[in-house]
């Protein structure tokens, strides 16, 4: 076995010796790798040798995973080419095991639906006998591929969920989607080929309720009352019935668990003005989720001796505080854009304090410690060089992941809100960024983006190469720490980012795109570019958004937060009206050339009485979309 893992010969050189057609390529996350084309005669031979050796070492259940086109596009749309490709992969398996069943993720049909038309899909699938191909419908709580592929064109399949990407530490999961869709799949005509269910998560740690529901429905796929099921779940989980715990879980169902989402918080993101594709915002109101915190803590007298309760209490408290950090970040960056140095410094201090408070909280539970992760990796080592290597890889995996030149930018993909990682890795990154912003405010010299990105990469690489351990045992009392933090933050976490005359008032518009209704532009959240009203001039040439203040109110200032994070600019107007019929121009920004920022466009005008405010958006320099993240109004 050691000889087969020799580091002296590369895969490419070995394939040349065997006269195989080896094609170096970059796919997926763009790490360089090499594929042998299935048309090469040695493909079948190498497949056979691999499976035979694997079987010798581990035995076989006759199930073999192979995903030739996962997050990449085939070289040809020719159905014959795709059929030959599938046939070669299958024959490579049966050369070693005539009973082989090819297990394949169906994700590629969803990843590139423009390529995988029915003709291409049928050709690829039909090349393999029915009972020798099993599709995993990977991410059914979000996208059910079986519905787009005629139930994977007649082949057996599994209804599966991902639940979690990168084992990130976040409360999330689509409980209603699981409860509705799995029974519907079983009852559908395509359900005749449904062979079971799958849990295909990239980590198990932080949302056990998702896997409890999925496992329950796997045994009994039935329509159920999710609220009643959740009450039963809390009883099973804690061993006692408690009204406060049930109320907390009803809040969690209405917020964090109402829909699947790949969310993150600002704390564990690489600091920047725009936090990248991993920061997708929250599909719920974080102030609403915060209501679960005092309810769950109120159950401590009855449930405080239950380990499951203490885990959930820490997990919910963590999420509430991490969400609040995002609000502080939004206000802090808006203060920076306004060049309000005192406010920026005040918010900077509050933001950095959250790292210390969260670290203290997470240190009370082993599940939220960095130390066990590193220690577990080291335990596999058979020598000191191996120990150092495994320690290094364990650090890299949960932080920068790959290489800086990777165009997919996968740093922080497997981010973790863990004690030790928060204060030793994430906080120093933010301190570097915020110090650079502070210097820019002090000196008036523009923020040096190139220098900052060079420095942050160096800081990250230096941390990954450190070789020191962290505590592996928890310390402190979870309930006591949560009580202290609730006293410190309880009133703050229940408030929206920005309260103004418009917050929560009735909003209308000329047109809205699906998922972007007008009320998202006055919900009190200005820092989340996933929550905005949107339309498009192709559907609505003269787009407008309007709010009813419900009575004549003095208005002399309106702040418009557009979609921000790039260099785009918007043209706009603000109009006022007493009756909703006759509008008067209050501010004309049609010629605006200032880029959109989190601080928004500050529109000041002579105060006047108005019941209605209307915003029009005649121009967006980036595309044909029209977007309002938040509209705030003040008397002056």
Coordinates of C-alpha atoms in Angstrom, one line a residue:
X1 CA 0.0 0.0 0.0
X2 CA 2.9 2.4 0.8
X3 CA 4.3 1.8 -2.7
X4 CA 1.0 2.7 -4.3
X5 CA 1.2 6.1 -2.6
X6 CA 4.7 6.9 -3.6
X7 CA 5.5 10.6 -3.9
X8 CA 8.2 10.0 -6.5
X9 CA 6.0 9.7 -9.5
X10 CA 3.2 12.0 -10.6
X11 CA -0.1 10.7 -11.9
X12 CA 0.6 12.3 -15.3
X13 CA 3.9 10.6 -15.6
X14 CA 2.4 7.2 -14.6
X15 CA -0.3 7.6 -17.3
X16 CA 2.3 8.3 -19.9
X17 CA 4.1 5.1 -19.0
X18 CA 0.8 3.2 -19.5
X19 CA 0.2 5.1 -22.7
X20 CA -3.1 6.4 -21.4
X21 CA -4.5 9.6 -22.8
X22 CA -4.2 11.9 -19.7
X23 CA -5.6 15.4 -19.9
X24 CA -4.5 17.9 -17.3
X25 CA -7.3 20.3 -16.6
X26 CA -8.9 22.6 -14.1
X27 CA -12.5 22.1 -13.0
X28 CA -14.8 22.7 -10.1
X29 CA -12.8 24.9 -7.7
X30 CA -10.0 25.2 -10.3
X31 CA -7.5 23.0 -8.5
X32 CA -5.3 21.5 -11.2
X33 CA -5.9 17.8 -11.7
X34 CA -5.8 15.1 -14.4
X35 CA -8.5 13.0 -16.0
X36 CA -8.1 9.9 -18.2
X37 CA -10.7 10.1 -21.0
X38 CA -13.1 7.2 -20.8
X39 CA -12.5 6.6 -24.5
X40 CA -8.9 5.7 -23.8
X41 CA -8.5 1.9 -23.7
X42 CA -6.6 2.1 -20.4
X43 CA -9.5 3.7 -18.7
X44 CA -11.3 0.4 -18.2
X45 CA -8.1 -1.3 -17.1
X46 CA -7.3 1.4 -14.5
X47 CA -10.9 1.4 -13.3
X48 CA -10.8 -2.4 -12.8
X49 CA -7.4 -2.3 -11.0
X50 CA -8.7 0.5 -8.7
X51 CA -11.9 -1.3 -7.7
X52 CA -10.1 -4.7 -7.3
X53 CA -7.6 -3.1 -4.9
X54 CA -10.3 -1.2 -3.0
X55 CA -12.3 -4.4 -2.7
X56 CA -9.3 -6.3 -1.4
X57 CA -8.7 -3.7 1.3
X58 CA -12.3 -3.0 2.3
X59 CA -14.7 -5.4 0.7
X60 CA -17.6 -4.2 -1.3
X61 CA -21.3 -3.5 -1.1
X62 CA -21.3 -3.2 -5.0
X63 CA -22.1 0.6 -4.8
X64 CA -19.5 2.8 -6.5
X65 CA -19.6 6.6 -6.6
X66 CA -18.5 8.4 -9.8
X67 CA -19.4 12.0 -10.8
X68 CA -17.7 12.8 -14.1
X69 CA -19.5 16.1 -14.7
X70 CA -20.0 17.5 -11.2
X71 CA -19.9 21.3 -11.6
X72 CA -18.3 21.2 -15.0
X73 CA -19.6 21.0 -18.6
X74 CA -18.9 18.1 -20.9
X75 CA -16.9 18.7 -24.1
X76 CA -19.8 17.9 -26.5
X77 CA -23.5 18.0 -26.6
X78 CA -23.6 15.1 -29.0
X79 CA -25.9 12.4 -27.5
X80 CA -23.7 9.6 -28.8
X81 CA -20.6 11.1 -27.1
X82 CA -22.5 11.3 -23.8
X83 CA -23.8 7.8 -24.1
X84 CA -20.3 6.5 -24.9
X85 CA -18.9 8.4 -21.9
X86 CA -21.5 6.9 -19.5
X87 CA -21.0 3.4 -21.0
X88 CA -17.3 3.5 -20.5
X89 CA -17.6 4.5 -16.8
X90 CA -20.1 1.8 -16.1
X91 CA -18.0 -0.9 -18.0
X92 CA -15.0 0.2 -16.0
X93 CA -16.9 -0.8 -12.8
X94 CA -18.3 -4.0 -14.1
X95 CA -14.9 -5.2 -15.3
X96 CA -14.1 -5.6 -11.7
X97 CA -17.6 -6.3 -10.2
X98 CA -20.4 -7.6 -12.5
X99 CA -22.9 -6.5 -9.8
X100 CA -21.7 -2.9 -9.7
X101 CA -24.2 -0.2 -9.2
X102 CA -23.0 3.3 -10.3
X103 CA -24.1 5.8 -7.7
X104 CA -24.2 9.3 -9.1
X105 CA -25.2 12.7 -7.9
X106 CA -27.9 14.3 -10.0
X107 CA -26.6 17.8 -9.2
X108 CA -25.0 18.2 -12.7
X109 CA -28.4 18.4 -14.3
X110 CA -29.2 21.4 -12.1
X111 CA -25.7 23.0 -12.2
X112 CA -25.9 23.4 -16.0
X113 CA -29.5 23.0 -17.2
X114 CA -28.6 24.8 -20.4
X115 CA -26.4 21.9 -21.4
X116 CA -28.5 19.1 -20.1
X117 CA -31.6 19.2 -22.3
X118 CA -33.8 16.1 -22.2
X119 CA -32.0 14.6 -25.3
X120 CA -28.6 14.8 -23.7
X121 CA -29.9 13.5 -20.3
X122 CA -31.7 10.5 -21.8
X123 CA -28.7 9.6 -23.9
X124 CA -26.3 9.7 -21.0
X125 CA -28.6 7.8 -18.7
X126 CA -29.8 5.1 -21.1
X127 CA -26.3 3.8 -21.7
X128 CA -26.4 2.1 -18.3
X129 CA -28.9 -0.7 -17.4
X130 CA -31.7 0.4 -15.1
X131 CA -30.7 -1.4 -11.9
X132 CA -27.1 -0.5 -12.3
X133 CA -27.4 3.3 -12.0
X134 CA -28.7 5.0 -8.9
X135 CA -29.2 8.8 -8.8
X136 CA -28.9 10.9 -5.7
X137 CA -31.2 13.9 -5.9
X138 CA -28.8 15.9 -3.8
X139 CA -30.4 19.1 -2.5
X140 CA -34.1 18.4 -2.5
X141 CA -34.9 20.9 0.2
X142 CA -33.9 23.5 -2.3
X143 CA -34.0 22.1 -5.8
X144 CA -35.7 18.9 -6.7
X145 CA -33.9 17.7 -9.9
X146 CA -36.1 14.6 -10.3
X147 CA -39.0 17.0 -11.3
X148 CA -36.8 18.4 -14.2
X149 CA -35.6 15.0 -15.4
X150 CA -38.7 12.9 -15.6
X151 CA -37.6 11.2 -12.4
X152 CA -34.1 10.8 -13.8
X153 CA -35.4 9.3 -17.0
X154 CA -36.7 6.1 -15.4
X155 CA -33.7 5.1 -13.3
X156 CA -33.8 4.4 -9.6
X157 CA -33.1 7.5 -7.4
X158 CA -32.9 8.7 -3.8
X159 CA -34.6 11.8 -2.4
X160 CA -31.8 13.5 -0.4
X161 CA -31.0 16.7 1.5
X162 CA -27.7 18.5 2.0
X163 CA -28.6 20.3 5.1
X164 CA -25.3 22.0 5.5
X165 CA -22.4 23.1 3.3
X166 CA -18.9 23.1 4.7
X167 CA -20.2 22.1 8.2
X168 CA -20.6 25.8 8.9
X169 CA -21.8 26.8 12.3
X170 CA -25.2 28.4 11.6
X171 CA -28.8 27.8 12.5
X172 CA -30.5 26.9 9.2
X173 CA -32.6 24.3 7.5
X174 CA -35.8 24.0 5.4
X175 CA -38.1 22.1 7.7
X176 CA -41.3 23.0 5.8
X177 CA -39.7 22.0 2.5
X178 CA -38.7 18.6 3.8
X179 CA -42.1 18.0 5.4
X180 CA -43.9 18.9 2.2
X181 CA -41.7 17.6 -0.6
X182 CA -40.7 14.1 0.6
X183 CA -44.2 12.8 1.0
X184 CA -45.1 14.4 -2.4
X185 CA -42.2 12.7 -4.1
X186 CA -43.3 9.3 -2.6
X187 CA -46.9 9.9 -3.9
X188 CA -45.8 11.0 -7.4
X189 CA -45.8 8.7 -10.5
X190 CA -42.0 9.1 -10.5
X191 CA -42.0 7.8 -6.9
X192 CA -42.3 4.2 -8.3
X193 CA -38.6 4.4 -8.9
X194 CA -37.8 6.1 -5.6
X195 CA -35.6 3.7 -3.7
X196 CA -35.1 5.6 -0.4
X197 CA -33.7 8.8 1.1
X198 CA -30.3 10.3 1.7
X199 CA -28.5 12.6 4.2
X200 CA -25.7 14.1 2.2
X201 CA -24.6 16.9 4.5
X202 CA -21.1 18.2 4.5
X203 CA -21.3 18.2 8.3
X204 CA -23.6 17.0 11.1
X205 CA -22.9 19.3 13.9
X206 CA -25.3 22.2 14.4
X207 CA -28.8 21.5 13.2
X208 CA -29.9 18.2 14.7
X209 CA -33.6 19.0 14.2
X210 CA -33.2 18.8 10.4
X211 CA -31.8 15.3 10.5
X212 CA -34.4 14.2 13.1
X213 CA -37.2 15.3 10.8
X214 CA -35.6 13.7 7.8
X215 CA -35.0 10.4 9.6
X216 CA -38.6 10.4 10.9
X217 CA -40.1 11.0 7.4
X218 CA -37.7 8.4 5.9
X219 CA -39.4 5.7 8.0
X220 CA -42.9 7.2 7.7
X221 CA -43.2 9.5 4.7
X222 CA -46.5 11.2 5.6
X223 CA -48.1 14.6 5.7
X224 CA -47.7 16.0 9.1
X225 CA -48.5 19.1 11.2
X226 CA -45.0 20.6 11.6
X227 CA -45.9 22.6 14.7
X228 CA -47.2 19.6 16.5
X229 CA -44.2 17.5 15.3
X230 CA -41.9 20.2 16.7
X231 CA -43.7 20.2 20.1
X232 CA -43.1 16.4 20.2
X233 CA -39.5 16.9 19.2
X234 CA -38.8 19.3 22.1
X235 CA -40.3 16.7 24.5
X236 CA -38.1 13.9 23.1
X237 CA -35.1 16.1 23.0
X238 CA -35.3 17.5 26.5
X239 CA -37.2 14.7 28.2
X240 CA -39.7 17.2 29.8
X241 CA -42.4 19.5 28.5
X242 CA -41.7 23.2 28.9
X243 CA -43.8 26.0 27.5
X244 CA -40.8 28.4 27.2
X245 CA -38.9 25.8 25.2
X246 CA -41.8 25.2 22.9
X247 CA -42.3 28.9 22.3
X248 CA -38.6 29.3 21.5
X249 CA -38.8 26.5 18.9
X250 CA -41.9 27.9 17.3
X251 CA -39.9 31.1 16.8
X252 CA -37.0 29.1 15.4
X253 CA -39.4 27.4 12.9
X254 CA -40.7 30.8 11.8
X255 CA -37.2 32.1 11.2
X256 CA -34.0 30.1 10.9
X257 CA -35.8 26.8 10.0
X258 CA -38.4 28.1 7.6
X259 CA -36.3 27.7 4.4
X260 CA -33.0 26.3 3.3
X261 CA -30.2 28.8 3.1
X262 CA -26.5 29.1 2.9
X263 CA -26.0 31.8 5.4
X264 CA -23.0 33.3 7.1
X265 CA -22.2 36.2 9.5
X266 CA -19.7 39.0 9.1
X267 CA -17.6 37.7 12.0
X268 CA -16.1 34.7 10.1
X269 CA -15.8 36.4 6.7
X270 CA -12.6 37.8 5.3
X271 CA -13.1 41.5 6.1
X272 CA -13.8 43.8 3.2
X273 CA -16.2 46.4 1.9
X274 CA -18.2 43.7 0.2
X275 CA -18.0 40.3 1.9
X276 CA -18.2 38.0 -1.2
X277 CA -20.5 35.3 -2.3
X278 CA -20.4 33.4 1.0
X279 CA -22.1 36.2 2.8
X280 CA -25.6 35.7 1.5
X281 CA -27.6 37.5 4.1
X282 CA -30.4 36.0 6.2
X283 CA -33.7 34.8 4.8
X284 CA -35.5 35.9 8.0
X285 CA -35.7 38.9 10.3
X286 CA -32.8 38.6 12.8
X287 CA -34.7 40.6 15.4
X288 CA -37.5 38.0 15.2
X289 CA -35.1 35.2 15.8
X290 CA -33.7 37.0 18.8
X291 CA -37.1 36.5 20.5
X292 CA -36.2 32.8 20.9
X293 CA -33.2 33.6 23.1
X294 CA -35.0 34.8 26.3
X295 CA -37.6 32.2 25.9
X296 CA -35.1 29.4 25.7
X297 CA -33.2 30.8 28.6
X298 CA -36.4 31.0 30.7
X299 CA -36.6 27.2 30.4
X300 CA -33.3 26.8 32.3
X301 CA -34.9 26.1 35.8
X302 CA -36.7 23.0 34.4
X303 CA -34.3 21.9 31.6
X304 CA -30.9 23.2 32.7
X305 CA -29.7 19.8 33.8
X306 CA -30.2 18.4 30.2
X307 CA -27.2 18.4 28.0
X308 CA -29.3 18.7 24.8
X309 CA -30.9 21.9 26.3
X310 CA -27.5 23.4 27.1
X311 CA -26.2 22.7 23.6
X312 CA -29.3 24.4 22.0
X313 CA -29.1 27.3 24.4
X314 CA -25.5 28.0 23.4
X315 CA -26.3 27.5 19.7
X316 CA -29.3 29.9 19.7
X317 CA -27.4 32.5 21.8
X318 CA -24.5 32.2 19.4
X319 CA -26.7 32.8 16.3
X320 CA -28.4 35.8 17.8
X321 CA -25.2 37.5 18.8
X322 CA -23.5 36.7 15.4
X323 CA -26.5 38.1 13.6
X324 CA -26.3 41.2 15.7
X325 CA -22.6 41.6 14.7
X326 CA -23.8 42.0 11.2
X327 CA -26.0 44.9 12.2
X328 CA -23.0 46.5 14.0
X329 CA -20.9 46.0 10.9
X330 CA -23.5 47.7 8.7
X331 CA -23.7 50.7 10.9
X332 CA -19.9 50.8 11.3
X333 CA -19.3 50.7 7.5
X334 CA -22.0 53.4 7.0
X335 CA -20.2 55.6 9.5
X336 CA -17.0 55.1 7.6
X337 CA -18.6 56.0 4.3
X338 CA -20.0 59.2 6.0
X339 CA -16.5 59.9 7.5
X340 CA -18.1 60.0 10.9
X341 CA -14.9 59.0 12.9
X342 CA -16.4 59.1 16.4
X343 CA -19.3 56.9 15.5
X344 CA -17.0 54.6 13.5
X345 CA -14.6 54.1 16.5
X346 CA -17.5 53.5 18.9
X347 CA -19.0 50.8 16.6
X348 CA -15.5 49.3 16.0
X349 CA -15.1 48.8 19.7
X350 CA -18.5 47.2 20.0
X351 CA -17.8 44.9 17.1
X352 CA -14.5 43.7 18.4
X353 CA -16.0 43.1 21.9
X354 CA -18.4 40.6 20.3
X355 CA -15.5 38.3 19.5
X356 CA -14.5 38.1 23.1
X357 CA -18.1 37.6 24.4
X358 CA -18.9 34.9 21.8
X359 CA -15.6 33.2 22.5
X360 CA -16.5 33.0 26.2
X361 CA -19.9 31.6 25.3
X362 CA -18.6 29.0 22.9
X363 CA -15.9 27.8 25.3
X364 CA -18.6 26.3 27.5
X365 CA -19.3 23.5 25.0
X366 CA -16.9 21.0 23.4
X367 CA -18.8 21.1 20.1
X368 CA -17.7 24.8 19.7
X369 CA -14.0 24.4 20.5
X370 CA -11.1 24.6 18.0
X371 CA -8.9 22.4 20.1
X372 CA -10.6 19.0 19.5
X373 CA -10.6 19.5 15.7
X374 CA -6.8 19.9 15.7
X375 CA -6.2 17.2 18.3
X376 CA -8.4 14.7 16.3
X377 CA -6.4 15.4 13.1
X378 CA -3.1 14.8 14.9
X379 CA -4.2 11.5 16.4
X380 CA -4.1 9.9 12.9
X381 CA -0.4 10.6 12.5
X382 CA 2.2 7.9 12.7
X383 CA 5.2 10.2 12.9
X384 CA 6.1 13.7 13.9
X385 CA 6.2 14.9 10.2
X386 CA 2.7 13.5 9.7
X387 CA 1.5 15.2 12.9
X388 CA 2.7 18.5 11.6
X389 CA 1.2 17.9 8.2
X390 CA -2.2 16.9 9.6
X391 CA -2.3 19.9 11.9
X392 CA -1.5 22.2 9.0
X393 CA -4.2 20.7 6.8
X394 CA -6.7 20.9 9.7
X395 CA -6.1 24.6 10.1
X396 CA -6.1 25.2 6.3
X397 CA -9.4 23.4 5.7
X398 CA -11.4 25.6 8.1
X399 CA -9.9 28.9 7.1
X400 CA -8.4 29.6 3.6
X401 CA -9.1 26.1 2.2
X402 CA -7.1 26.3 -1.0
X403 CA -4.9 28.8 -2.7
X404 CA -5.2 32.5 -3.1
X405 CA -5.1 32.4 -6.9
X406 CA -8.1 30.1 -6.9
X407 CA -10.7 32.1 -8.9
X408 CA -13.6 30.6 -7.0
X409 CA -12.2 32.2 -3.8
X410 CA -13.0 29.4 -1.4
X411 CA -11.5 30.9 1.7
X412 CA -13.9 30.6 4.6
X413 CA -16.0 28.0 2.8
X414 CA -15.8 25.7 5.9
X415 CA -15.8 28.6 8.4
X416 CA -16.4 27.9 12.0
X417 CA -17.7 30.0 14.9
X418 CA -15.5 28.2 17.4
X419 CA -13.8 29.3 20.6
X420 CA -10.2 29.8 19.8
X421 CA -10.8 30.4 16.1
X422 CA -12.8 33.6 16.8
X423 CA -10.2 35.3 18.9
X424 CA -7.0 33.8 17.4
X425 CA -7.9 34.0 13.6
X426 CA -11.1 36.0 12.9
X427 CA -10.6 38.9 15.3
X428 CA -7.0 39.6 14.1
X429 CA -8.2 39.8 10.5
X430 CA -10.9 42.3 11.5
X431 CA -8.4 44.3 13.6
X432 CA -6.2 44.6 10.6
X433 CA -9.0 45.8 8.4
X434 CA -10.5 48.2 10.9
X435 CA -7.1 49.7 11.7
X436 CA -6.6 50.4 8.0
X437 CA -10.0 52.1 7.8
X438 CA -9.2 54.1 11.0
X439 CA -5.9 55.3 9.4
X440 CA -7.7 56.3 6.3
X441 CA -10.1 58.4 8.3
X442 CA -7.3 59.9 10.4
X443 CA -5.0 60.8 7.4
X444 CA -7.5 61.5 4.7
X445 CA -5.5 59.1 2.5
X446 CA -7.6 56.6 0.5
X447 CA -7.8 53.0 1.7
X448 CA -5.1 51.0 -0.1
X449 CA -7.0 48.0 -1.3
X450 CA -4.1 46.2 -2.9
X451 CA -1.9 46.6 0.2
X452 CA -4.6 45.4 2.5
X453 CA -5.4 42.3 0.5
X454 CA -1.7 41.5 0.3
X455 CA -1.4 41.9 4.1
X456 CA -4.5 39.9 4.9
X457 CA -3.4 36.9 2.8
X458 CA 0.0 37.0 4.6
X459 CA -1.8 37.0 8.0
X460 CA -3.9 34.1 7.0
X461 CA -1.0 32.0 5.7
X462 CA 1.0 32.7 8.8
X463 CA -1.8 31.5 11.0
X464 CA -2.3 28.3 9.0
X465 CA 1.5 27.5 9.4
X466 CA 1.5 27.9 13.2
X467 CA 1.8 24.7 15.2
X468 CA 0.2 25.2 18.6
X469 CA -2.7 23.5 20.4
X470 CA -5.9 24.9 21.9
X471 CA -8.0 23.7 24.8
X472 CA -9.9 20.5 24.2
X473 CA -12.1 20.7 27.3
X474 CA -15.0 23.2 27.9
X475 CA -14.8 25.8 30.6
X476 CA -17.5 27.9 32.2
X477 CA -21.2 27.4 32.8
X478 CA -23.4 27.8 29.7
X479 CA -26.5 29.1 31.5
X480 CA -24.6 31.6 33.6
X481 CA -22.7 33.0 30.5
X482 CA -26.0 33.2 28.5
X483 CA -27.7 35.1 31.3
X484 CA -24.8 37.6 31.4
X485 CA -24.9 38.1 27.7
X486 CA -28.6 38.5 27.6
X487 CA -28.4 41.3 30.2
X488 CA -25.7 43.0 28.0
X489 CA -27.2 42.6 24.6
X490 CA -30.9 41.7 25.1
X491 CA -32.4 45.1 24.2
X492 CA -30.0 45.7 21.3
X493 CA -30.5 42.4 19.4
X494 CA -34.3 43.0 19.2
X495 CA -34.0 46.3 17.4
X496 CA -33.7 46.7 13.6
X497 CA -30.6 48.3 12.1
X498 CA -32.3 51.5 11.3
X499 CA -35.7 52.8 12.5
X500 CA -37.2 55.7 10.6
X501 CA -40.5 57.2 9.7
X502 CA -40.9 54.5 6.9
X503 CA -40.1 51.4 9.0
X504 CA -42.9 48.9 8.7
X505 CA -45.3 51.3 6.9
X506 CA -47.4 50.1 4.0
X507 CA -45.3 50.0 0.8
X508 CA -46.3 49.6 -2.8
X509 CA -44.6 49.7 -6.2
X510 CA -45.2 49.8 -9.9
X511 CA -43.8 46.2 -10.2
X512 CA -41.8 43.7 -8.2
X513 CA -39.7 40.8 -9.3
X514 CA -40.4 37.4 -7.5
X515 CA -38.8 37.3 -4.1
X516 CA -38.3 41.1 -3.9
X517 CA -41.5 42.7 -2.7
X518 CA -41.8 46.4 -1.9
X519 CA -41.9 45.9 1.9
X520 CA -38.2 44.7 1.9
X521 CA -37.2 48.3 1.2
X522 CA -38.6 49.6 4.5
X523 CA -38.1 46.7 6.9
X524 CA -35.5 48.4 8.9
X525 CA -32.5 46.4 7.5
X526 CA -30.1 48.4 5.3
X527 CA -26.9 46.3 5.4
X528 CA -28.1 43.1 3.7
X529 CA -27.9 43.1 0.0
X530 CA -30.1 40.0 -0.2
X531 CA -33.1 41.9 1.1
X532 CA -34.3 44.5 -1.3
X533 CA -37.2 45.6 -3.6
X534 CA -36.4 45.0 -7.2
X535 CA -37.8 45.4 -10.6
X536 CA -36.4 45.5 -14.1
X537 CA -37.0 48.1 -16.9
X538 CA -37.8 45.3 -19.3
X539 CA -40.9 44.6 -17.2
X540 CA -41.4 48.1 -15.8
X541 CA -39.9 51.0 -17.9
X542 CA -40.9 53.7 -15.3
X543 CA -40.2 52.0 -12.0
X544 CA -41.3 53.5 -8.8
X545 CA -41.5 52.5 -5.1
X546 CA -43.8 54.2 -2.6
X547 CA -44.5 54.2 1.1
X548 CA -47.6 55.4 3.0
X549 CA -46.7 57.1 6.3
X550 CA -50.4 56.8 7.2
X551 CA -50.8 60.4 8.1
X552 CA -49.3 63.8 7.1
X553 CA -45.8 63.8 8.6
X554 CA -43.0 66.4 8.5
X555 CA -40.2 65.0 6.2
X556 CA -37.0 66.9 5.4
X557 CA -34.5 64.1 4.8
X558 CA -34.6 60.7 2.9
X559 CA -31.8 58.2 2.8
X560 CA -31.8 55.8 -0.1
X561 CA -29.7 52.6 0.1
X562 CA -29.4 51.0 -3.3
X563 CA -27.8 47.7 -4.1
X564 CA -24.1 48.2 -3.2
X565 CA -20.8 46.3 -3.2
X566 CA -19.5 47.2 -6.7
X567 CA -18.9 50.5 -8.6
X568 CA -22.5 51.0 -9.8
X569 CA -24.4 54.3 -9.6
X570 CA -28.1 55.0 -9.7
X571 CA -30.1 57.9 -10.9
X572 CA -33.1 58.7 -8.7
X573 CA -35.8 61.1 -7.6
X574 CA -37.7 61.6 -4.3
X575 CA -41.3 62.9 -4.5
X576 CA -43.8 63.7 -1.8
X577 CA -47.6 63.8 -1.7
X578 CA -50.4 64.5 0.7
X579 CA -53.1 62.6 -1.1
X580 CA -51.2 59.9 -3.1
X581 CA -52.4 61.4 -6.4
X582 CA -50.5 64.7 -6.8
X583 CA -46.7 64.4 -6.3
X584 CA -44.1 67.2 -5.8
X585 CA -40.4 66.7 -6.6
X586 CA -38.4 66.9 -3.3
X587 CA -35.0 65.8 -4.5
X588 CA -33.5 65.3 -8.0
X589 CA -30.7 62.8 -8.2
X590 CA -31.1 61.8 -11.8
X591 CA -27.6 62.9 -12.7
X592 CA -26.0 61.2 -9.7
X593 CA -22.5 59.8 -10.3
X594 CA -21.7 58.8 -6.8
X595 CA -21.3 55.0 -6.4
X596 CA -23.8 53.2 -4.3
X597 CA -22.6 52.4 -0.7
X598 CA -24.0 51.1 2.5
X599 CA -24.3 54.7 3.8
X600 CA -26.9 55.4 1.1
X601 CA -27.7 58.6 -0.8
X602 CA -28.5 61.4 1.7
X603 CA -31.3 63.5 0.2
X604 CA -32.0 66.7 2.2
X605 CA -34.7 69.2 1.3
X606 CA -36.9 71.9 2.8
X607 CA -39.1 70.1 5.4
X608 CA -42.7 69.6 4.3
X609 CA -45.8 67.8 5.3
X610 CA -46.3 64.6 3.4
X611 CA -48.2 61.3 3.8
X612 CA -46.7 59.5 0.8
X613 CA -43.1 59.3 -0.4
X614 CA -42.3 58.0 -3.9
X615 CA -38.8 57.0 -5.2
X616 CA -38.2 56.6 -8.9
X617 CA -35.0 55.0 -10.4
X618 CA -34.5 56.0 -14.0
X619 CA -31.0 54.7 -14.2
X620 CA -28.6 51.9 -13.0
X621 CA -25.1 51.9 -14.5
X622 CA -24.6 48.2 -13.9
X623 CA -27.7 46.6 -15.6
X624 CA -31.4 47.0 -16.3
X625 CA -32.4 46.2 -12.7
X626 CA -33.8 48.7 -10.2
X627 CA -33.0 48.0 -6.5
X628 CA -33.8 49.6 -3.2
X629 CA -32.3 47.9 -0.1
X630 CA -33.8 50.4 2.3
X631 CA -35.6 53.8 2.2
X632 CA -35.4 55.8 5.5
X633 CA -37.1 59.1 6.2
X634 CA -36.6 61.7 8.9
X635 CA -38.1 65.0 9.9
X636 CA -34.8 66.8 9.1

